[in-house]
């Protein structure tokens, strides 16, 4: 969740670290801090609030040095205060540490350290880890690798997850990093090294990176680095290239990253389909699955696990894959799947979905499936992420960096991938070539259709302004559009803080209709599909109770327009592809509502982009 950036090289580090933290702020923004090592001691500046608060503090109280670590926090243990902000010090005040993750046995460690005279000034588990490493350091002889050894020895005692960067006043020019369950990446520059929880902070300085695996440690010292682990004195990891440059992670002319990413969807959908439309066979090409046609045909069941927005994409995939391929699909929350004892036979394929490729619950569910001998494939966006590296195959989204906390282009990319997967599996079974070609035609037109919706952004803003005063909203959809309704409600909740719920349209009669009133707007997704008339019937039931209705409908649908108070138009396309279009006006509606309410769209309260803690 939190953002970590460390630097060791020849440049003044303070401004570099602040600039990098701004790129990482979407990972957490409760508090921030940095520590520089200048040869005479540690210089620490930290405070509650956003990076701008930290920058102002550094402006008033400058710091200097060419080695440092920094952090932007999403609070787990302890409120977002100055005292709880990272970095944290050990008992000597010479060792500083920044940390992403949760130390599960911190209370046990804290009691043991307290019994030997350690005192603590924060509520965090991180400070306990700093003291633990410092305690080991104090008991070691003064060798060249003393700091590295202390970190390794301390981590053997730790239960939980961590991505950490550690510096010491007596070791200028050194940084020790380690990871377990929280991402950490080394950036290799020209005579300098960076250490970060996300490549977003690295691309302005280098595109050569090394992704650490769980239990890996890195020791940056003397203009070089050494990779080791908790069990091995030396290891090798591949140097990879970041596929995009720093301009892709900038807002440009847009007011917010979220709006930029909504408007990037025609391009991101082009990217996700590039080279994957198999016109000759009326099918899809997904070579990264690492499965032969025979192995794909032998699948008897699919289990999809995900969290949040990715779970909604998985729920839509259940309808798509069962419709096209007639394979039973089950969808489960990754946080539940990792602890369930589900009966999964050898012909079950597990699909895991994660934009970041680092989602803790999804990663754990994948590892549990693999432990049981099942094949686990991944759909993710970040090349080199932990899920991408550890899965048995999968599909990259190629959506580019997504900075806005509320997922948008990653969601439509996931939906498109599931259509491609459903088409591939269907063509391996019973789906006729003409039916496959119809889906390919719809996919080809998809980016242009999304562009048509984006052209209505101003009209959608006017609609959003009319409903921004609502305290509650209801979202309805049927079949594959029910998960789209869930996603529309989630987007509104995340960034506007308006309470929103979603249900299958027909379910309103079973209790939900009691909420309908003139002050309770409903958004209903009602394209001309197999349940069109049923949705119109539900719309009429709401209007009969004087409930305002916003319809997601086709531009020429005069019937829906005559019943609803407002219409957000979507082009008409193949029913399998239609849900991808239906979510775009809901994204814009949530965005414009949040702007009308003066919300911080890219940094909604209590949220962070990549959920790397349980």
C-alpha positions as MATLAB code, in Angstrom:
seq = 'XXXXXXXXXXXXXXXXXXXXXXXXXXXXXXXXXXXXXXXXXXXXXXXXXXXXXXXXXXXXXXXXXXXXXXXXXXXXXXXXXXXXXXXXXXXXXXXXXXXXXXXXXXXXXXXXXXXXXXXXXXXXXXXXXXXXXXXXXXXXXXXXXXXXXXXXXXXXXXXXXXXXXXXXXXXXXXXXXXXXXXXXXXXXXXXXXXXXXXXXXXXXXXXXXXXXXXXXXXXXXXXXXXXXXXXXXXXXXXXXXXXXXXXXXXXXXXXXXXXXXXXXXXXXXXXXXXXXXXXXXXXXXXXXXXXXXXXXXXXXXXXXXXXXXXXXXXXXXXXXXXXXXXXXXXXXXXXXXXXXXXXXXXXXXXXXXXXXXXXXXXXXXXXXXXXXXXXXXXXXXXXXXXXXXXXXXXXXXXXXXXXXXXXXXXXXXXXXXXXXXXXXXXXXXXXXXXXXXXXXXXXXXXXXXXXXXXXXXXXXXXXXXXXXXXXXXXXXXXXXXXXXXXXXXXXXXXXXXXXXXXXXXXXXXXXXXXXXXXXXXXXXXXXXXXXXXXXXXXXXXXXXXXXXXXXXXXXXXXXXXXXXXXXXXXXXXXXXXXXXXXXXXXXXXXXXXXXXXXXXXXXXXXXXXXXXXX';
ca = [
       0.000    0.000    0.000;
       2.641    2.523    1.059;
       5.222    4.056   -1.245;
       8.954    3.542   -0.684;
      11.833    5.216   -2.498;
      15.523    5.028   -1.680;
      18.516    6.528   -3.483;
      22.272    6.006   -3.352;
      24.497    7.819   -5.830;
      26.233   11.084   -6.541;
      23.284   13.476   -6.653;
      21.650   15.472   -3.872;
      18.868   13.131   -2.822;
      16.236   15.335   -1.152;
      14.524   16.742   -4.242;
      14.847   13.443   -6.092;
      13.120   11.633   -3.237;
      10.338   14.218   -2.997;
       9.712   14.041   -6.742;
       9.595   10.241   -6.563;
       7.206   10.305   -3.615;
       4.817   12.458   -5.639;
       4.741    9.699   -8.242;
       4.038    7.164   -5.495;
       1.445    9.197   -3.614;
      -1.404    7.146   -5.083;
      -0.107    4.227   -2.987;
      -0.814    6.091    0.253;
      -1.063    9.674    1.391;
      -1.758    9.778    5.139;
       1.751   10.985    6.012;
       5.219   11.165    4.502;
       8.851   11.406    5.455;
      12.472   11.064    4.366;
      15.869   10.423    5.893;
      19.222   11.454    4.415;
      22.643   10.169    5.479;
      25.234   12.931    5.210;
      28.296   11.324    6.806;
      27.750   12.934   10.191;
      24.400   11.395   11.088;
      20.790   11.065    9.989;
      18.644   13.987    8.873;
      14.953   13.155    9.176;
      11.934   15.174    8.131;
       8.443   13.696    8.419;
       4.880   14.864    8.994;
       1.229   13.913    8.677;
      -0.587   14.781    5.473;
       0.318   14.872    1.787;
       3.702   15.095    0.078;
       3.235   18.856   -0.272;
       3.321   19.106    3.528;
       6.636   17.259    3.579;
       8.024   19.410    0.754;
       7.103   22.549    2.688;
       8.822   21.173    5.801;
      11.980   20.378    3.818;
      11.809   23.876    2.331;
      11.827   25.380    5.834;
      14.372   22.911    7.209;
      16.614   21.810    4.295;
      18.429   18.475    4.342;
      21.463   17.355    2.362;
      23.048   14.079    1.394;
      23.487   11.685   -1.498;
      21.991    8.643    0.208;
      18.465    8.500    1.562;
      15.179    6.710    1.987;
      11.635    8.078    1.867;
       8.062    6.956    2.382;
       4.437    7.916    1.804;
       2.083    6.100    4.137;
      -1.283    4.359    4.068;
      -1.943    3.816    7.763;
      -2.282    0.309    9.176;
      -0.961    0.456   12.760;
      -1.575    3.836   14.342;
      -3.287    6.989   13.169;
      -1.715    9.250   10.517;
       0.321   11.510   12.802;
       3.803   13.015   12.760;
       4.990   10.418   15.271;
       3.616    7.485   13.277;
       5.025    8.724    9.964;
       8.032    6.903    8.511;
      11.042    6.708    8.697;
      11.336    5.157   12.155;
      14.517    4.931   14.223;
      16.067    2.243   16.382;
      17.088    2.791   20.018;
      20.449    4.286   19.072;
      18.910    6.846   16.724;
      21.475    5.815   14.111;
      19.371    3.335   12.142;
      16.339    4.428   10.104;
      13.787    2.256    8.336;
      10.799    2.663    5.998;
       8.328   -0.176    5.643;
       5.383   -1.339    3.580;
       3.420   -4.274    5.009;
       2.312   -5.619    8.372;
       4.490   -7.234   11.054;
       2.007   -9.706   12.519;
       4.063  -10.649   15.585;
       5.055   -7.080   16.452;
       3.377   -7.190   19.879;
       5.409  -10.232   20.892;
       8.607   -8.599   19.609;
       7.718   -5.303   21.262;
       7.201   -6.960   24.671;
      10.537   -8.746   24.393;
      12.382   -5.580   23.386;
      10.644   -3.549   26.114;
      11.843   -6.067   28.692;
      15.427   -5.268   27.673;
      15.010   -1.494   27.972;
      13.686   -0.414   24.573;
      11.115    2.396   24.592;
       8.865    3.354   21.703;
       7.526    6.699   20.541;
       4.904    5.576   17.995;
       1.996    3.149   17.650;
       3.462    1.423   14.623;
       4.704   -2.087   13.980;
       7.416   -0.503   11.838;
       9.173    1.104   14.792;
       9.321   -2.309   16.452;
      11.053   -3.688   13.356;
      13.561   -0.805   13.403;
      14.372   -1.545   17.044;
      14.682   -5.265   16.311;
      17.192   -4.668   13.505;
      19.075   -2.175   15.665;
      19.189   -4.681   18.509;
      20.793   -7.264   16.218;
      23.173   -4.631   14.834;
      24.387   -3.706   18.322;
      25.319   -7.347   19.014;
      27.368   -7.827   15.845;
      31.096   -7.171   15.315;
      32.094   -4.175   13.198;
      32.358   -5.890    9.814;
      31.785   -4.403    6.355;
      28.445   -6.191    5.958;
      27.268   -5.543    9.512;
      24.076   -3.719    8.477;
      23.123   -6.394    5.943;
      23.687   -9.148    8.492;
      21.611   -7.339   11.113;
      18.691   -6.994    8.711;
      18.890  -10.645    7.716;
      19.090  -11.881   11.310;
      16.163   -9.723   12.379;
      13.910  -10.772    9.516;
      14.288  -14.423   10.471;
      12.276  -13.550   13.600;
       9.527  -11.685   11.734;
       6.087  -13.014   10.866;
       4.130  -10.966    8.335;
       4.779   -8.970    5.190;
       7.344   -6.331    4.441;
       9.070   -4.278    1.829;
      11.756   -2.303    3.655;
      14.670    0.047    3.085;
      17.216    0.589    5.879;
      20.058    3.086    6.332;
      22.536    3.656    9.159;
      24.515    6.745   10.158;
      27.729    4.702   10.402;
      27.276    3.306    6.878;
      27.007    6.307    4.535;
      26.324    5.310    0.952;
      24.605    2.068    2.001;
      20.971    0.970    1.741;
      19.691   -2.484    2.623;
      16.343   -3.543    1.191;
      14.268   -6.684    1.664;
      10.850   -7.968    0.671;
       8.305  -10.541    1.671;
       4.783  -10.102    0.349;
       5.262   -6.400   -0.499;
       6.902   -5.368   -3.772;
      10.396   -3.929   -3.986;
      12.249   -3.022   -7.180;
      15.877   -1.998   -7.763;
      16.494    0.714  -10.336;
      19.953    0.565  -11.932;
      21.183    3.941  -13.151;
      24.479    5.385  -14.296;
      26.599    5.157  -11.168;
      23.511    5.267   -8.949;
      20.866    2.930   -7.576;
      17.262    3.391   -6.532;
      15.002    1.191   -4.472;
      11.239    1.510   -4.764;
       7.943   -0.203   -4.110;
       6.822    0.680   -7.655;
       8.544    1.306  -10.993;
       6.502    4.514  -11.337;
       9.093    6.297   -9.189;
      12.000    4.916  -11.213;
      11.186    5.615  -14.867;
      12.360    9.242  -14.710;
      15.855    7.976  -13.840;
      16.242    4.523  -15.380;
      14.326    1.825  -17.235;
      16.622   -1.000  -16.064;
      15.123   -2.721  -13.039;
      15.354   -5.875  -10.958;
      12.234   -7.184   -9.231;
      12.984   -8.787   -5.881;
      11.303  -12.045   -4.918;
      10.027  -12.930   -1.469;
      12.868  -13.371    1.063;
      15.333  -11.506   -1.192;
      17.641   -8.826    0.216;
      19.657   -6.230   -1.653;
      22.750   -4.501   -0.301;
      23.625   -1.264   -2.112;
      27.123   -0.180   -1.155;
      30.175    1.407   -2.741;
      28.617    2.055   -6.130;
      27.469   -1.547   -6.561;
      24.766   -3.889   -5.361;
      24.673   -7.433   -4.056;
      21.636   -9.702   -4.031;
      21.209  -12.240   -1.286;
      18.349  -13.925    0.563;
      17.428  -15.154    4.009;
      18.843  -18.563    3.129;
      21.434  -17.967    0.377;
      24.579  -15.815    0.494;
      24.296  -14.789   -3.170;
      21.536  -14.948   -5.789;
      20.952  -13.685   -9.311;
      17.886  -11.904  -10.660;
      17.201  -10.840  -14.235;
      17.548   -7.184  -15.211;
      14.346   -6.135  -17.000;
      13.313   -3.134  -19.073;
      10.329   -0.947  -18.117;
       8.086   -0.829  -21.191;
       6.836    2.756  -20.796;
       8.458    6.104  -20.075;
       7.796    8.726  -17.427;
       5.423   10.755  -19.629;
       2.874    7.931  -19.397;
       2.588    8.587  -15.658;
       1.875   12.311  -16.010;
      -1.536   14.000  -16.148;
      -0.824   16.163  -19.175;
      -3.785   18.388  -20.059;
      -6.237   16.530  -17.818;
      -7.380   17.810  -14.431;
      -7.033   14.371  -12.838;
      -5.365   11.065  -13.581;
      -8.749    9.359  -13.397;
     -10.143   11.495  -16.217;
      -6.980   10.942  -18.258;
      -7.266    7.196  -17.809;
     -10.955    7.183  -18.723;
     -10.077    8.998  -21.947;
      -7.165    6.616  -22.602;
      -9.526    3.663  -22.920;
      -9.795    3.672  -26.737;
      -5.994    3.328  -26.844;
      -5.766    0.839  -23.974;
      -8.404   -1.364  -25.629;
      -6.481   -1.195  -28.897;
      -3.396   -2.334  -26.998;
      -5.113   -5.206  -25.244;
      -6.401   -6.564  -28.572;
      -3.305   -5.911  -30.682;
      -2.149   -9.173  -32.281;
      -4.809  -11.160  -30.450;
      -7.683  -11.129  -32.960;
      -7.449  -14.330  -35.017;
      -9.545  -13.537  -38.094;
      -8.493  -16.652  -39.985;
      -9.860  -18.978  -37.315;
     -12.591  -16.636  -36.010;
     -10.922  -16.912  -32.640;
      -8.361  -15.253  -30.354;
      -4.612  -15.689  -29.912;
      -3.482  -15.826  -26.292;
      -0.079  -17.447  -26.437;
       0.874  -16.404  -22.917;
      -1.529  -18.982  -21.467;
       1.187  -21.603  -21.983;
      -1.473  -24.234  -22.662;
      -1.995  -26.368  -25.739;
      -5.408  -26.575  -27.451;
      -5.787  -30.070  -26.016;
      -5.108  -28.829  -22.486;
      -7.577  -25.986  -22.953;
     -10.236  -28.413  -24.167;
      -9.721  -30.597  -21.095;
     -10.751  -27.808  -18.694;
     -13.902  -28.894  -16.836;
     -14.267  -25.886  -14.550;
     -12.810  -22.416  -14.062;
     -12.345  -20.640  -10.738;
     -11.656  -16.904  -10.953;
     -10.355  -15.087   -7.875;
      -9.900  -11.337   -7.536;
     -10.603   -8.312   -5.338;
     -12.512   -5.053   -5.797;
     -12.899   -3.864   -9.375;
     -11.087   -6.945  -10.703;
     -13.711   -9.101   -8.971;
     -16.450   -7.282  -10.890;
     -14.618   -8.055  -14.135;
     -14.455  -11.686  -13.052;
     -18.194  -11.730  -12.333;
     -18.882  -10.441  -15.831;
     -16.503  -13.100  -17.173;
     -18.645  -15.806  -15.605;
     -21.507  -14.878  -17.943;
     -19.226  -14.462  -20.962;
     -17.282  -17.726  -20.640;
     -20.315  -19.835  -19.762;
     -22.224  -18.356  -22.713;
     -19.432  -18.810  -25.261;
     -17.641  -21.940  -24.025;
     -20.205  -23.756  -21.827;
     -17.592  -24.234  -19.104;
     -18.854  -23.836  -15.522;
     -17.281  -20.767  -13.915;
     -17.121  -19.886  -10.236;
     -16.004  -16.480   -8.968;
     -14.727  -15.911   -5.446;
     -13.263  -13.083   -3.424;
      -9.541  -13.751   -3.230;
      -9.645  -12.910    0.483;
     -12.174  -15.732    0.975;
     -10.714  -18.218   -1.502;
      -7.347  -18.260    0.258;
      -8.980  -19.590    3.436;
     -11.663  -21.846    1.963;
     -11.268  -25.568    1.501;
     -13.010  -25.644   -1.859;
     -13.214  -28.980   -3.692;
     -11.139  -28.365   -6.822;
     -10.390  -31.275   -9.116;
      -7.424  -31.682  -11.425;
      -9.268  -30.238  -14.434;
     -10.050  -26.959  -12.706;
      -8.263  -23.925  -14.119;
      -7.649  -21.072  -11.683;
      -7.574  -17.529  -13.068;
      -6.319  -14.687  -10.886;
      -6.965  -11.049  -11.802;
      -4.957   -8.092  -10.482;
      -4.063   -4.780  -12.103;
      -0.912   -4.364  -10.025;
       0.055   -8.011   -9.907;
       0.847   -7.473   -6.228;
      -2.580   -7.716   -4.538;
      -1.820   -9.644   -1.348;
      -5.032  -11.686   -1.114;
      -4.985  -12.564   -4.817;
      -1.342  -13.599   -4.673;
      -2.007  -15.795   -1.634;
      -5.020  -17.432   -3.327;
      -2.897  -18.164   -6.400;
      -0.150  -19.728   -4.314;
      -2.695  -21.873   -2.471;
      -4.094  -23.131   -5.785;
      -0.594  -23.948   -7.013;
       0.186  -25.716   -3.744;
      -2.739  -28.020   -4.539;
      -1.250  -28.796   -7.930;
      -3.644  -26.668   -9.981;
      -2.648  -24.567  -12.955;
      -3.004  -20.861  -12.115;
      -3.070  -18.261  -14.889;
      -2.929  -14.512  -14.315;
      -4.513  -11.463  -15.902;
      -2.508   -8.445  -14.814;
      -1.119   -5.156  -16.046;
       2.345   -4.818  -14.532;
       5.091   -6.716  -16.320;
       7.482   -8.241  -13.806;
       5.007   -8.112  -10.921;
       4.969  -10.963   -8.422;
       1.766  -12.537   -9.743;
       3.053  -12.290  -13.319;
       6.326  -13.976  -12.358;
       4.858  -16.732  -10.203;
       1.824  -17.671  -12.290;
       1.894  -20.570  -14.748;
       1.017  -18.254  -17.626;
      -1.498  -15.565  -18.407;
      -2.365  -12.424  -20.299;
      -0.950   -8.931  -19.871;
      -3.362   -6.011  -20.241;
      -0.784   -3.615  -21.726;
      -2.953   -0.751  -20.430;
      -0.006    1.390  -19.332;
       0.375    2.844  -15.835;
      -2.856    3.469  -13.953;
      -2.260    6.149  -11.331;
      -5.803    7.068  -10.310;
      -6.851    5.061   -7.273;
     -10.240    4.293   -8.833;
      -9.605    1.687  -11.542;
     -10.987    2.536  -14.991;
      -8.943    1.515  -18.014;
      -7.701   -1.612  -16.252;
     -11.320   -2.721  -15.755;
     -12.289   -2.408  -19.422;
      -9.019   -4.124  -20.388;
      -9.853   -7.021  -18.081;
     -13.331   -7.289  -19.599;
     -11.865   -7.333  -23.112;
      -9.404  -10.075  -22.153;
     -12.221  -12.188  -20.762;
     -14.147  -11.807  -24.035;
     -11.026  -12.950  -25.913;
     -10.615  -15.894  -23.542;
     -14.284  -16.851  -23.846;
     -14.030  -16.673  -27.625;
     -10.899  -18.855  -27.665;
     -12.431  -21.493  -25.401;
     -15.722  -21.377  -27.290;
     -14.082  -21.901  -30.674;
     -12.198  -24.913  -29.250;
     -15.552  -26.453  -28.404;
     -18.826  -25.716  -30.149;
     -18.897  -22.033  -31.170;
     -19.368  -21.663  -34.923;
     -17.036  -19.542  -37.035;
     -19.701  -16.943  -38.005;
     -20.511  -16.384  -34.332;
     -16.827  -15.913  -33.577;
     -16.460  -13.465  -36.456;
     -19.367  -11.395  -35.126;
     -17.569  -11.027  -31.796;
     -14.314  -10.086  -33.529;
     -16.188   -7.429  -35.518;
     -17.612   -5.989  -32.293;
     -14.179   -5.980  -30.643;
     -12.665   -4.219  -33.639;
     -15.270   -1.449  -33.356;
     -14.971   -1.245  -29.575;
     -12.347    1.563  -29.303;
     -14.364    3.763  -31.690;
     -17.550    3.117  -29.738;
     -15.821    4.105  -26.484;
     -14.715    7.302  -28.201;
     -18.358    8.077  -29.014;
     -19.245    7.792  -25.322;
     -16.365   10.055  -24.335;
     -17.756   12.686  -26.705;
     -20.750   12.900  -24.331;
     -18.594   13.747  -21.294;
     -19.998   17.294  -21.005;
     -23.590   16.046  -21.143;
     -22.803   13.396  -18.525;
     -21.271   16.132  -16.351;
     -24.530   18.095  -16.542;
     -26.456   14.995  -15.441;
     -24.007   14.331  -12.617;
     -24.369   17.899  -11.371;
     -28.123   17.402  -11.067;
     -27.705   14.344   -8.846;
     -24.615   15.343   -6.854;
     -26.761   16.275   -3.865;
     -28.087   12.725   -3.412;
     -27.080   10.926   -0.242;
     -27.766    7.446   -1.644;
     -28.032    5.874   -5.086;
     -29.108    2.505   -6.467;
     -27.504    0.784   -9.484;
     -29.318   -1.996  -11.340;
     -28.391   -4.377  -14.148;
     -29.072   -7.941  -15.235;
     -26.916  -10.803  -16.457;
     -23.404   -9.549  -17.312;
     -24.587   -5.993  -16.635;
     -25.152   -6.746  -12.954;
     -21.359   -6.701  -12.325;
     -21.263   -3.479  -14.350;
     -23.840   -2.036  -11.951;
     -21.656   -3.154   -9.047;
     -18.692   -1.408  -10.631;
     -20.702    1.783  -11.218;
     -21.751    1.827   -7.559;
     -18.187    1.183   -6.422;
     -16.813    4.035   -8.532;
     -19.362    6.449   -7.063;
     -18.611    5.313   -3.504;
     -14.854    5.440   -3.933;
     -14.492    8.993   -5.170;
     -17.681   10.882   -4.284;
     -18.400    9.223   -0.878;
     -22.083    8.924   -1.827;
     -23.537    5.697   -0.478;
     -24.379    3.458   -3.437;
     -25.609   -0.114   -3.763;
     -26.059   -2.415   -6.734;
     -28.482   -5.282   -7.305;
     -29.730   -7.430  -10.146;
     -32.679   -5.446  -11.490;
     -35.342   -8.010  -10.630;
     -34.170   -8.168   -7.019;
     -35.612   -4.745   -6.189;
     -38.969   -6.420   -5.547;
     -37.396   -8.495   -2.782;
     -36.887   -5.722   -0.263;
     -34.830   -3.060   -1.997;
     -37.866   -1.272   -3.424;
     -38.633   -0.068    0.105;
     -35.810    2.461   -0.352;
     -37.303    4.111   -3.434;
     -38.333    7.732   -2.952;
     -38.073   11.062   -4.809;
     -34.733   11.630   -3.011;
     -33.279    8.217   -3.972;
     -32.028    8.079   -7.605;
     -31.599    4.821   -9.495;
     -29.225    4.082  -12.369;
     -30.474    1.193  -14.508;
     -28.472   -0.436  -17.289;
     -30.975   -1.377  -19.986;
     -29.506   -2.032  -23.432;
     -31.640   -3.892  -25.982;
     -30.683   -7.419  -24.974;
     -32.499  -10.583  -23.923;
     -33.810   -8.981  -20.719;
     -34.603   -5.548  -22.138;
     -38.355   -5.715  -21.494;
     -37.734   -7.038  -17.974;
     -35.495   -4.053  -17.218;
     -38.115   -1.647  -18.544;
     -40.649   -3.282  -16.243;
     -38.358   -2.671  -13.272;
     -37.857    0.905  -14.433;
     -41.627    1.427  -14.425;
     -41.886    0.014  -10.909;
     -39.392    2.618   -9.716;
     -41.136    5.465  -11.535;
     -44.477    4.390  -10.049;
     -42.944    5.163   -6.654;
     -41.639    8.547   -7.809;
     -38.013    7.457   -7.884;
     -35.700    9.422  -10.255;
     -34.140    7.165  -12.896;
     -30.988    7.505  -14.996;
     -30.956    4.960  -17.814;
     -27.908    3.576  -19.588;
     -29.523    3.018  -22.995;
     -28.960    3.238  -26.732;
     -29.255    6.694  -28.331;
     -32.256    5.711  -30.456;
     -34.157    4.025  -27.619;
     -37.150    6.344  -27.393;
     -38.981    3.940  -25.085;
     -36.339    4.027  -22.345;
     -35.903    7.770  -22.866;
     -39.631    8.377  -22.377;
     -39.617    6.513  -19.059;
     -36.337    7.698  -17.522;
     -35.559   11.149  -16.181;
     -32.114   11.120  -17.818;
     -30.316    8.926  -20.330;
     -26.584    8.275  -20.595;
     -26.259    6.976  -24.173;
     -24.127    4.003  -25.239;
     -23.689    2.668  -28.781;
     -25.306   -0.678  -29.554;
     -22.976   -3.617  -30.156;
     -22.783   -7.396  -29.759;
     -24.368   -8.469  -26.423;
     -21.105  -10.141  -25.326;
     -19.168   -6.886  -25.807;
     -21.923   -4.470  -24.706;
     -21.027   -4.497  -20.964;
     -17.601   -2.997  -21.745;
     -19.321    0.035  -23.263;
     -21.930    0.278  -20.517;
     -19.376    0.938  -17.782;
     -17.770    3.975  -19.460;
     -20.634    6.448  -18.820;
     -20.762    5.190  -15.223;
     -17.064    6.037  -14.833;
     -17.676    9.530  -16.182;
     -20.782    9.947  -14.025;
     -18.837    9.064  -10.864;
     -15.949   11.326  -11.866;
     -18.096   14.393  -12.592;
     -20.141   13.828   -9.425;
     -16.973   13.789   -7.328;
     -15.682   16.942   -9.011;
     -19.019   18.683   -8.395;
     -18.687   17.797   -4.704;
     -15.105   19.052   -4.520;
     -13.614   15.641   -3.740;
      -9.957   14.761   -4.201;
     -10.638   12.431   -7.128;
      -7.204   10.843   -7.494;
      -6.633   10.443   -3.761;
      -9.959    9.493   -2.162;
      -9.960    9.249    1.606;
      -8.822    6.022    3.266;
      -7.887    4.373   -0.038;
      -4.668    3.425   -1.803;
      -4.055    1.973   -5.241;
      -2.251   -1.297   -4.673;
      -3.487   -3.356   -1.725;
      -0.411   -5.265   -0.610;
      -1.558   -5.974    2.951;
      -4.206   -8.404    4.168;
];
